[in-house]
Short mmCIF file of N, CA and C in Angstrom, two decimals:
data_model
loop_
_atom_site.label_atom_id
_atom_site.label_comp_id
_atom_site.label_asym_id
_atom_site.label_seq_id
_atom_site.Cartn_x
_atom_site.Cartn_y
_atom_site.Cartn_z
N MET A 1 0.83 -1.19 0.00
CA MET A 1 0.00 0.00 0.00
C MET A 1 0.87 1.25 0.00
N ALA A 2 1.90 1.24 0.87
CA ALA A 2 2.78 2.41 0.96
C ALA A 2 3.56 2.58 -0.34
N GLN A 3 3.96 1.46 -0.94
CA GLN A 3 4.71 1.53 -2.18
C GLN A 3 3.85 2.17 -3.28
N LEU A 4 2.59 1.81 -3.31
CA LEU A 4 1.65 2.36 -4.29
C LEU A 4 1.54 3.87 -4.11
N GLU A 5 1.41 4.31 -2.88
CA GLU A 5 1.30 5.74 -2.59
C GLU A 5 2.60 6.46 -2.98
N GLU A 6 3.74 5.83 -2.72
CA GLU A 6 5.02 6.44 -3.08
C GLU A 6 5.12 6.65 -4.59
N ILE A 7 4.69 5.66 -5.34
CA ILE A 7 4.77 5.75 -6.81
C ILE A 7 3.88 6.89 -7.30
N VAL A 8 2.65 6.93 -6.80
CA VAL A 8 1.73 7.98 -7.22
C VAL A 8 2.26 9.35 -6.79
N ASN A 9 2.80 9.44 -5.59
CA ASN A 9 3.38 10.71 -5.12
C ASN A 9 4.55 11.12 -6.00
N SER A 10 5.37 10.16 -6.40
CA SER A 10 6.51 10.47 -7.27
C SER A 10 6.03 11.02 -8.61
N LEU A 11 5.00 10.37 -9.17
CA LEU A 11 4.44 10.87 -10.43
C LEU A 11 3.88 12.28 -10.26
N TYR A 12 3.16 12.47 -9.19
CA TYR A 12 2.57 13.78 -8.93
C TYR A 12 3.67 14.84 -8.80
N ASN A 13 4.69 14.54 -8.01
CA ASN A 13 5.78 15.48 -7.81
C ASN A 13 6.52 15.75 -9.11
N MET A 14 6.68 14.71 -9.93
CA MET A 14 7.37 14.88 -11.21
C MET A 14 6.63 15.89 -12.08
N VAL A 15 5.32 15.73 -12.14
CA VAL A 15 4.52 16.65 -12.96
C VAL A 15 4.50 18.04 -12.33
N GLN A 16 4.34 18.08 -11.03
CA GLN A 16 4.27 19.37 -10.33
C GLN A 16 5.59 20.15 -10.45
N ASP A 17 6.72 19.44 -10.38
CA ASP A 17 8.02 20.09 -10.42
C ASP A 17 8.58 20.22 -11.84
N ALA A 18 7.83 19.81 -12.84
CA ALA A 18 8.34 19.83 -14.22
C ALA A 18 8.53 21.27 -14.69
N TRP A 19 9.46 21.42 -15.62
CA TRP A 19 9.72 22.75 -16.18
C TRP A 19 8.56 23.14 -17.07
N ALA A 20 8.14 24.37 -16.94
CA ALA A 20 7.08 24.88 -17.80
C ALA A 20 7.67 25.20 -19.17
N MET A 21 6.90 24.92 -20.20
CA MET A 21 7.36 25.22 -21.55
C MET A 21 7.13 26.71 -21.83
N PRO A 22 8.11 27.37 -22.37
CA PRO A 22 7.92 28.80 -22.68
C PRO A 22 6.76 28.96 -23.66
N LEU A 23 5.90 29.87 -23.35
CA LEU A 23 4.71 30.16 -24.16
C LEU A 23 3.81 28.94 -24.32
N GLY A 24 3.93 27.98 -23.41
CA GLY A 24 3.16 26.74 -23.53
C GLY A 24 1.96 26.68 -22.60
N GLY A 25 1.70 27.72 -21.87
CA GLY A 25 0.57 27.70 -20.95
C GLY A 25 0.79 26.69 -19.84
N GLU A 26 -0.05 25.70 -19.76
CA GLU A 26 0.04 24.67 -18.72
C GLU A 26 0.91 23.49 -19.12
N LYS A 27 1.54 23.55 -20.27
CA LYS A 27 2.37 22.44 -20.73
C LYS A 27 3.70 22.46 -19.99
N CYS A 28 4.25 21.23 -19.82
CA CYS A 28 5.51 21.13 -19.10
C CYS A 28 6.36 20.02 -19.71
N VAL A 29 7.60 19.94 -19.25
CA VAL A 29 8.54 18.93 -19.73
C VAL A 29 8.86 18.00 -18.56
N ILE A 30 8.69 16.69 -18.79
CA ILE A 30 9.03 15.71 -17.77
C ILE A 30 9.97 14.68 -18.38
N GLU A 31 10.63 13.92 -17.52
CA GLU A 31 11.50 12.86 -17.99
C GLU A 31 10.63 11.68 -18.40
N ARG A 32 10.56 11.42 -19.68
CA ARG A 32 9.70 10.36 -20.19
C ARG A 32 10.08 9.00 -19.61
N ASP A 33 11.37 8.67 -19.61
CA ASP A 33 11.80 7.36 -19.10
C ASP A 33 11.44 7.20 -17.64
N ARG A 34 11.66 8.24 -16.84
CA ARG A 34 11.34 8.16 -15.40
C ARG A 34 9.83 8.01 -15.20
N ALA A 35 9.04 8.75 -15.97
CA ALA A 35 7.57 8.64 -15.86
C ALA A 35 7.12 7.25 -16.28
N LEU A 36 7.67 6.73 -17.34
CA LEU A 36 7.30 5.39 -17.80
C LEU A 36 7.73 4.33 -16.78
N ASP A 37 8.91 4.52 -16.18
CA ASP A 37 9.35 3.59 -15.13
C ASP A 37 8.38 3.59 -13.96
N LEU A 38 7.96 4.77 -13.54
CA LEU A 38 7.00 4.86 -12.43
C LEU A 38 5.66 4.23 -12.80
N LEU A 39 5.22 4.45 -14.02
CA LEU A 39 3.96 3.82 -14.45
C LEU A 39 4.10 2.29 -14.52
N ASP A 40 5.27 1.81 -14.94
CA ASP A 40 5.51 0.36 -14.93
C ASP A 40 5.47 -0.19 -13.51
N GLU A 41 6.09 0.55 -12.58
CA GLU A 41 6.05 0.13 -11.18
C GLU A 41 4.62 0.09 -10.68
N LEU A 42 3.85 1.09 -11.05
CA LEU A 42 2.45 1.15 -10.64
C LEU A 42 1.69 -0.05 -11.21
N ARG A 43 1.96 -0.37 -12.45
CA ARG A 43 1.30 -1.50 -13.10
C ARG A 43 1.63 -2.81 -12.40
N THR A 44 2.86 -2.96 -11.90
CA THR A 44 3.23 -4.20 -11.22
C THR A 44 2.77 -4.21 -9.77
N THR A 45 2.63 -3.03 -9.17
CA THR A 45 2.21 -2.96 -7.76
C THR A 45 0.72 -3.19 -7.59
N LEU A 46 -0.09 -2.67 -8.49
CA LEU A 46 -1.55 -2.81 -8.35
C LEU A 46 -1.99 -4.27 -8.25
N PRO A 47 -1.50 -5.18 -9.10
CA PRO A 47 -1.95 -6.58 -8.95
C PRO A 47 -1.61 -7.17 -7.58
N SER A 48 -0.49 -6.77 -6.98
CA SER A 48 -0.17 -7.31 -5.66
C SER A 48 -1.17 -6.79 -4.63
N GLU A 49 -1.60 -5.54 -4.75
CA GLU A 49 -2.61 -5.00 -3.84
C GLU A 49 -3.92 -5.77 -4.02
N LEU A 50 -4.26 -6.07 -5.25
CA LEU A 50 -5.48 -6.83 -5.51
C LEU A 50 -5.35 -8.26 -4.98
N ARG A 51 -4.14 -8.84 -5.11
CA ARG A 51 -3.93 -10.18 -4.56
C ARG A 51 -4.10 -10.17 -3.05
N MET A 52 -3.64 -9.10 -2.40
CA MET A 52 -3.79 -9.00 -0.96
C MET A 52 -5.28 -8.97 -0.59
N ALA A 53 -6.06 -8.24 -1.35
CA ALA A 53 -7.50 -8.19 -1.08
C ALA A 53 -8.12 -9.57 -1.29
N LYS A 54 -7.69 -10.29 -2.34
CA LYS A 54 -8.21 -11.64 -2.58
C LYS A 54 -7.81 -12.57 -1.45
N ASP A 55 -6.58 -12.42 -0.95
CA ASP A 55 -6.14 -13.25 0.17
C ASP A 55 -7.01 -13.01 1.40
N ILE A 56 -7.39 -11.77 1.61
CA ILE A 56 -8.26 -11.45 2.76
C ILE A 56 -9.60 -12.15 2.61
N VAL A 57 -10.15 -12.10 1.40
CA VAL A 57 -11.44 -12.77 1.16
C VAL A 57 -11.27 -14.28 1.34
N ASP A 58 -10.18 -14.84 0.86
CA ASP A 58 -9.94 -16.27 1.03
C ASP A 58 -9.83 -16.64 2.50
N LYS A 59 -9.13 -15.81 3.28
CA LYS A 59 -9.00 -16.08 4.71
C LYS A 59 -10.36 -16.03 5.39
N ARG A 60 -11.18 -15.08 4.98
CA ARG A 60 -12.52 -14.98 5.54
C ARG A 60 -13.31 -16.25 5.23
N ASN A 61 -13.23 -16.71 3.97
CA ASN A 61 -13.94 -17.93 3.58
C ASN A 61 -13.42 -19.13 4.37
N ASP A 62 -12.11 -19.18 4.59
CA ASP A 62 -11.54 -20.27 5.38
C ASP A 62 -12.05 -20.24 6.82
N LEU A 63 -12.14 -19.03 7.39
CA LEU A 63 -12.66 -18.90 8.74
C LEU A 63 -14.11 -19.37 8.83
N VAL A 64 -14.91 -18.98 7.86
CA VAL A 64 -16.31 -19.39 7.86
C VAL A 64 -16.42 -20.91 7.70
N ALA A 65 -15.62 -21.47 6.78
CA ALA A 65 -15.64 -22.92 6.57
C ALA A 65 -15.19 -23.67 7.82
N ALA A 66 -14.16 -23.16 8.48
CA ALA A 66 -13.68 -23.79 9.71
C ALA A 66 -14.76 -23.73 10.79
N GLY A 67 -15.46 -22.62 10.88
CA GLY A 67 -16.56 -22.50 11.85
C GLY A 67 -17.67 -23.50 11.56
N LYS A 68 -17.99 -23.67 10.28
CA LYS A 68 -19.01 -24.65 9.90
C LYS A 68 -18.56 -26.07 10.23
N ARG A 69 -17.28 -26.37 9.92
CA ARG A 69 -16.77 -27.71 10.23
C ARG A 69 -16.79 -27.97 11.73
N GLU A 70 -16.38 -26.96 12.49
CA GLU A 70 -16.38 -27.11 13.94
C GLU A 70 -17.80 -27.31 14.46
N ALA A 71 -18.73 -26.54 13.94
CA ALA A 71 -20.13 -26.68 14.36
C ALA A 71 -20.66 -28.07 14.00
N GLU A 72 -20.31 -28.55 12.82
CA GLU A 72 -20.75 -29.89 12.40
C GLU A 72 -20.12 -30.97 13.27
N ALA A 73 -18.84 -30.80 13.59
CA ALA A 73 -18.17 -31.78 14.45
C ALA A 73 -18.82 -31.80 15.84
N ILE A 74 -19.11 -30.63 16.35
CA ILE A 74 -19.76 -30.56 17.67
C ILE A 74 -21.15 -31.18 17.61
N ARG A 75 -21.87 -30.92 16.52
CA ARG A 75 -23.20 -31.50 16.37
C ARG A 75 -23.13 -33.02 16.31
N LYS A 76 -22.18 -33.53 15.52
CA LYS A 76 -22.03 -34.99 15.41
C LYS A 76 -21.64 -35.60 16.75
N GLN A 77 -20.76 -34.91 17.45
CA GLN A 77 -20.35 -35.40 18.77
C GLN A 77 -21.55 -35.43 19.72
N ALA A 78 -22.36 -34.41 19.67
CA ALA A 78 -23.54 -34.36 20.53
C ALA A 78 -24.52 -35.48 20.16
N GLU A 79 -24.70 -35.74 18.87
CA GLU A 79 -25.59 -36.82 18.45
C GLU A 79 -25.08 -38.18 18.91
N GLU A 80 -23.77 -38.37 18.77
CA GLU A 80 -23.17 -39.64 19.20
C GLU A 80 -23.33 -39.84 20.70
N THR A 81 -23.07 -38.78 21.44
CA THR A 81 -23.24 -38.83 22.89
C THR A 81 -24.68 -39.18 23.25
N ALA A 82 -25.62 -38.60 22.54
CA ALA A 82 -27.04 -38.88 22.82
C ALA A 82 -27.38 -40.33 22.50
N ARG A 83 -26.85 -40.87 21.41
CA ARG A 83 -27.14 -42.27 21.04
C ARG A 83 -26.60 -43.26 22.08
N ILE A 84 -25.41 -42.95 22.62
CA ILE A 84 -24.79 -43.85 23.59
C ILE A 84 -25.58 -43.89 24.89
N GLN A 85 -26.20 -42.80 25.27
CA GLN A 85 -26.87 -42.70 26.56
C GLN A 85 -28.38 -42.98 26.49
N VAL A 86 -28.82 -43.84 25.59
CA VAL A 86 -30.26 -44.11 25.44
C VAL A 86 -30.79 -45.16 26.42
N SER A 87 -29.97 -45.64 27.32
CA SER A 87 -30.39 -46.73 28.19
C SER A 87 -31.52 -46.35 29.15
N GLU A 88 -31.51 -45.18 29.70
CA GLU A 88 -32.55 -44.79 30.63
C GLU A 88 -33.20 -43.48 30.18
N ALA A 89 -34.46 -43.32 30.50
CA ALA A 89 -35.21 -42.15 30.05
C ALA A 89 -34.62 -40.86 30.60
N GLU A 90 -34.24 -40.85 31.85
CA GLU A 90 -33.69 -39.65 32.45
C GLU A 90 -32.36 -39.28 31.80
N ILE A 91 -31.53 -40.28 31.55
CA ILE A 91 -30.23 -40.05 30.91
C ILE A 91 -30.44 -39.55 29.48
N VAL A 92 -31.43 -40.15 28.80
CA VAL A 92 -31.72 -39.73 27.43
C VAL A 92 -32.15 -38.27 27.41
N GLN A 93 -33.04 -37.91 28.32
CA GLN A 93 -33.50 -36.52 28.36
C GLN A 93 -32.34 -35.56 28.65
N ALA A 94 -31.49 -35.93 29.59
CA ALA A 94 -30.34 -35.09 29.92
C ALA A 94 -29.41 -34.96 28.71
N ALA A 95 -29.22 -36.06 28.02
CA ALA A 95 -28.34 -36.03 26.85
C ALA A 95 -28.92 -35.14 25.75
N ARG A 96 -30.22 -35.22 25.55
CA ARG A 96 -30.86 -34.37 24.53
C ARG A 96 -30.73 -32.90 24.90
N ARG A 97 -30.94 -32.58 26.16
CA ARG A 97 -30.79 -31.19 26.59
C ARG A 97 -29.35 -30.72 26.37
N LYS A 98 -28.42 -31.58 26.75
CA LYS A 98 -27.00 -31.21 26.59
C LYS A 98 -26.64 -31.07 25.11
N ALA A 99 -27.14 -31.97 24.27
CA ALA A 99 -26.87 -31.89 22.82
C ALA A 99 -27.43 -30.60 22.24
N LYS A 100 -28.63 -30.25 22.63
CA LYS A 100 -29.22 -29.00 22.14
C LYS A 100 -28.41 -27.80 22.62
N GLU A 101 -27.98 -27.88 23.87
CA GLU A 101 -27.18 -26.79 24.42
C GLU A 101 -25.86 -26.65 23.66
N ILE A 102 -25.21 -27.78 23.44
CA ILE A 102 -23.93 -27.77 22.71
C ILE A 102 -24.15 -27.26 21.29
N LEU A 103 -25.21 -27.77 20.64
CA LEU A 103 -25.50 -27.35 19.28
C LEU A 103 -25.85 -25.86 19.24
N GLY A 104 -26.64 -25.42 20.18
CA GLY A 104 -26.98 -23.99 20.25
C GLY A 104 -25.74 -23.14 20.45
N ASN A 105 -24.88 -23.57 21.37
CA ASN A 105 -23.63 -22.83 21.60
C ASN A 105 -22.75 -22.82 20.36
N ALA A 106 -22.69 -23.96 19.69
CA ALA A 106 -21.87 -24.04 18.48
C ALA A 106 -22.42 -23.11 17.39
N GLU A 107 -23.72 -23.07 17.26
CA GLU A 107 -24.33 -22.19 16.27
C GLU A 107 -24.09 -20.72 16.62
N ILE A 108 -24.18 -20.41 17.92
CA ILE A 108 -23.90 -19.04 18.36
C ILE A 108 -22.45 -18.69 18.07
N GLN A 109 -21.55 -19.62 18.40
CA GLN A 109 -20.13 -19.37 18.14
C GLN A 109 -19.87 -19.23 16.65
N ALA A 110 -20.51 -20.09 15.85
CA ALA A 110 -20.30 -20.03 14.39
C ALA A 110 -20.83 -18.70 13.84
N ARG A 111 -22.01 -18.27 14.31
CA ARG A 111 -22.56 -16.99 13.87
C ARG A 111 -21.64 -15.83 14.27
N GLU A 112 -21.14 -15.89 15.49
CA GLU A 112 -20.25 -14.83 15.96
C GLU A 112 -18.95 -14.83 15.16
N LEU A 113 -18.42 -16.02 14.90
CA LEU A 113 -17.20 -16.13 14.11
C LEU A 113 -17.42 -15.58 12.70
N ARG A 114 -18.56 -15.92 12.09
CA ARG A 114 -18.87 -15.39 10.76
C ARG A 114 -19.03 -13.87 10.81
N ARG A 115 -19.70 -13.38 11.84
CA ARG A 115 -19.91 -11.94 11.95
C ARG A 115 -18.58 -11.20 12.08
N VAL A 116 -17.72 -11.70 12.96
CA VAL A 116 -16.42 -11.06 13.17
C VAL A 116 -15.58 -11.15 11.90
N ALA A 117 -15.58 -12.31 11.26
CA ALA A 117 -14.81 -12.47 10.02
C ALA A 117 -15.34 -11.54 8.94
N ASN A 118 -16.65 -11.43 8.83
CA ASN A 118 -17.25 -10.53 7.83
C ASN A 118 -16.90 -9.07 8.12
N GLU A 119 -16.95 -8.68 9.38
CA GLU A 119 -16.61 -7.30 9.73
C GLU A 119 -15.15 -7.02 9.41
N TYR A 120 -14.28 -7.95 9.77
CA TYR A 120 -12.86 -7.78 9.50
C TYR A 120 -12.61 -7.66 8.00
N CYS A 121 -13.18 -8.59 7.24
CA CYS A 121 -12.98 -8.56 5.79
C CYS A 121 -13.59 -7.31 5.18
N GLU A 122 -14.76 -6.93 5.62
CA GLU A 122 -15.42 -5.73 5.10
C GLU A 122 -14.56 -4.50 5.35
N ASP A 123 -14.04 -4.39 6.56
CA ASP A 123 -13.21 -3.24 6.90
C ASP A 123 -11.92 -3.24 6.07
N THR A 124 -11.27 -4.39 5.98
CA THR A 124 -10.02 -4.47 5.24
C THR A 124 -10.25 -4.23 3.75
N LEU A 125 -11.31 -4.83 3.20
CA LEU A 125 -11.61 -4.61 1.79
C LEU A 125 -12.00 -3.16 1.52
N LYS A 126 -12.71 -2.55 2.45
CA LYS A 126 -13.09 -1.15 2.30
C LYS A 126 -11.84 -0.28 2.23
N ARG A 127 -10.90 -0.54 3.15
CA ARG A 127 -9.66 0.24 3.14
C ARG A 127 -8.87 -0.01 1.86
N ALA A 128 -8.83 -1.26 1.42
CA ALA A 128 -8.10 -1.58 0.18
C ALA A 128 -8.79 -0.91 -1.01
N GLU A 129 -10.11 -0.96 -1.03
CA GLU A 129 -10.88 -0.34 -2.11
C GLU A 129 -10.64 1.17 -2.14
N GLU A 130 -10.64 1.79 -0.97
CA GLU A 130 -10.41 3.23 -0.91
C GLU A 130 -9.01 3.58 -1.41
N ALA A 131 -8.04 2.78 -1.00
CA ALA A 131 -6.66 3.05 -1.43
C ALA A 131 -6.51 2.88 -2.93
N VAL A 132 -7.11 1.81 -3.46
CA VAL A 132 -7.03 1.56 -4.90
C VAL A 132 -7.78 2.65 -5.66
N ALA A 133 -8.95 3.06 -5.14
CA ALA A 133 -9.72 4.11 -5.80
C ALA A 133 -8.95 5.43 -5.78
N LEU A 134 -8.33 5.74 -4.66
CA LEU A 134 -7.55 6.97 -4.57
C LEU A 134 -6.38 6.92 -5.55
N SER A 135 -5.72 5.79 -5.58
CA SER A 135 -4.57 5.64 -6.49
C SER A 135 -5.03 5.75 -7.94
N LEU A 136 -6.15 5.10 -8.24
CA LEU A 136 -6.68 5.16 -9.60
C LEU A 136 -7.03 6.59 -9.97
N GLU A 137 -7.65 7.32 -9.06
CA GLU A 137 -8.02 8.71 -9.32
C GLU A 137 -6.78 9.54 -9.56
N GLU A 138 -5.74 9.31 -8.77
CA GLU A 138 -4.51 10.06 -8.95
C GLU A 138 -3.85 9.72 -10.28
N VAL A 139 -3.92 8.47 -10.67
CA VAL A 139 -3.36 8.06 -11.97
C VAL A 139 -4.16 8.71 -13.09
N LYS A 140 -5.48 8.71 -12.96
CA LYS A 140 -6.32 9.35 -13.99
C LYS A 140 -5.99 10.83 -14.10
N ASN A 141 -5.84 11.48 -12.95
CA ASN A 141 -5.49 12.90 -12.96
C ASN A 141 -4.14 13.11 -13.62
N ALA A 142 -3.18 12.25 -13.29
CA ALA A 142 -1.85 12.37 -13.88
C ALA A 142 -1.92 12.16 -15.39
N ARG A 143 -2.70 11.17 -15.81
CA ARG A 143 -2.86 10.93 -17.26
C ARG A 143 -3.49 12.14 -17.94
N ALA A 144 -4.50 12.70 -17.27
CA ALA A 144 -5.16 13.88 -17.85
C ALA A 144 -4.17 15.03 -17.97
N ARG A 145 -3.35 15.22 -16.95
CA ARG A 145 -2.35 16.28 -17.01
C ARG A 145 -1.33 15.97 -18.11
N PHE A 146 -0.95 14.71 -18.24
CA PHE A 146 -0.01 14.35 -19.31
C PHE A 146 -0.63 14.62 -20.68
N LYS A 147 -1.90 14.24 -20.83
CA LYS A 147 -2.60 14.48 -22.11
C LYS A 147 -2.66 15.97 -22.40
N SER A 148 -3.06 16.73 -21.39
CA SER A 148 -3.18 18.17 -21.61
C SER A 148 -1.81 18.77 -21.85
N ALA A 149 -0.78 18.22 -21.24
CA ALA A 149 0.57 18.72 -21.43
C ALA A 149 1.08 18.38 -22.83
N ALA A 150 0.57 17.31 -23.39
CA ALA A 150 1.05 16.86 -24.71
C ALA A 150 0.38 17.67 -25.83
N LYS A 151 -0.67 18.35 -25.53
CA LYS A 151 -1.39 19.08 -26.58
C LYS A 151 -0.69 20.36 -26.97
#
């Protein structure tokens, strides 16, 4: 993220500090090779930022899947425990209550885990989206200035 901002700042500073062309109005002279190098860096940096966002989404999906697996394992364990204790009515009733309690707790934990994972991913993706949008806007502005400078 910081590297992306540095590249955009370098491009901005290059255009801002460029020599004005005599009688050229808003036109200026910049180092073409340096500008192209910075744009190449930007082109290589953006996909890594997008990969980071994809990794965050993948981690979120893994967390949700792990929560589901854990809930299913707890549910199966509760069912098995209930089947083993069917010998007496009182024991069976206690086992059913305990299984429901365990299942309810597992579902609550799974919902909470999904909620926290979703909030984390939403926040991280929002920040990544804002950074990418800001960078894109700065690149568009730089391109527009380059176009207007080339006229």
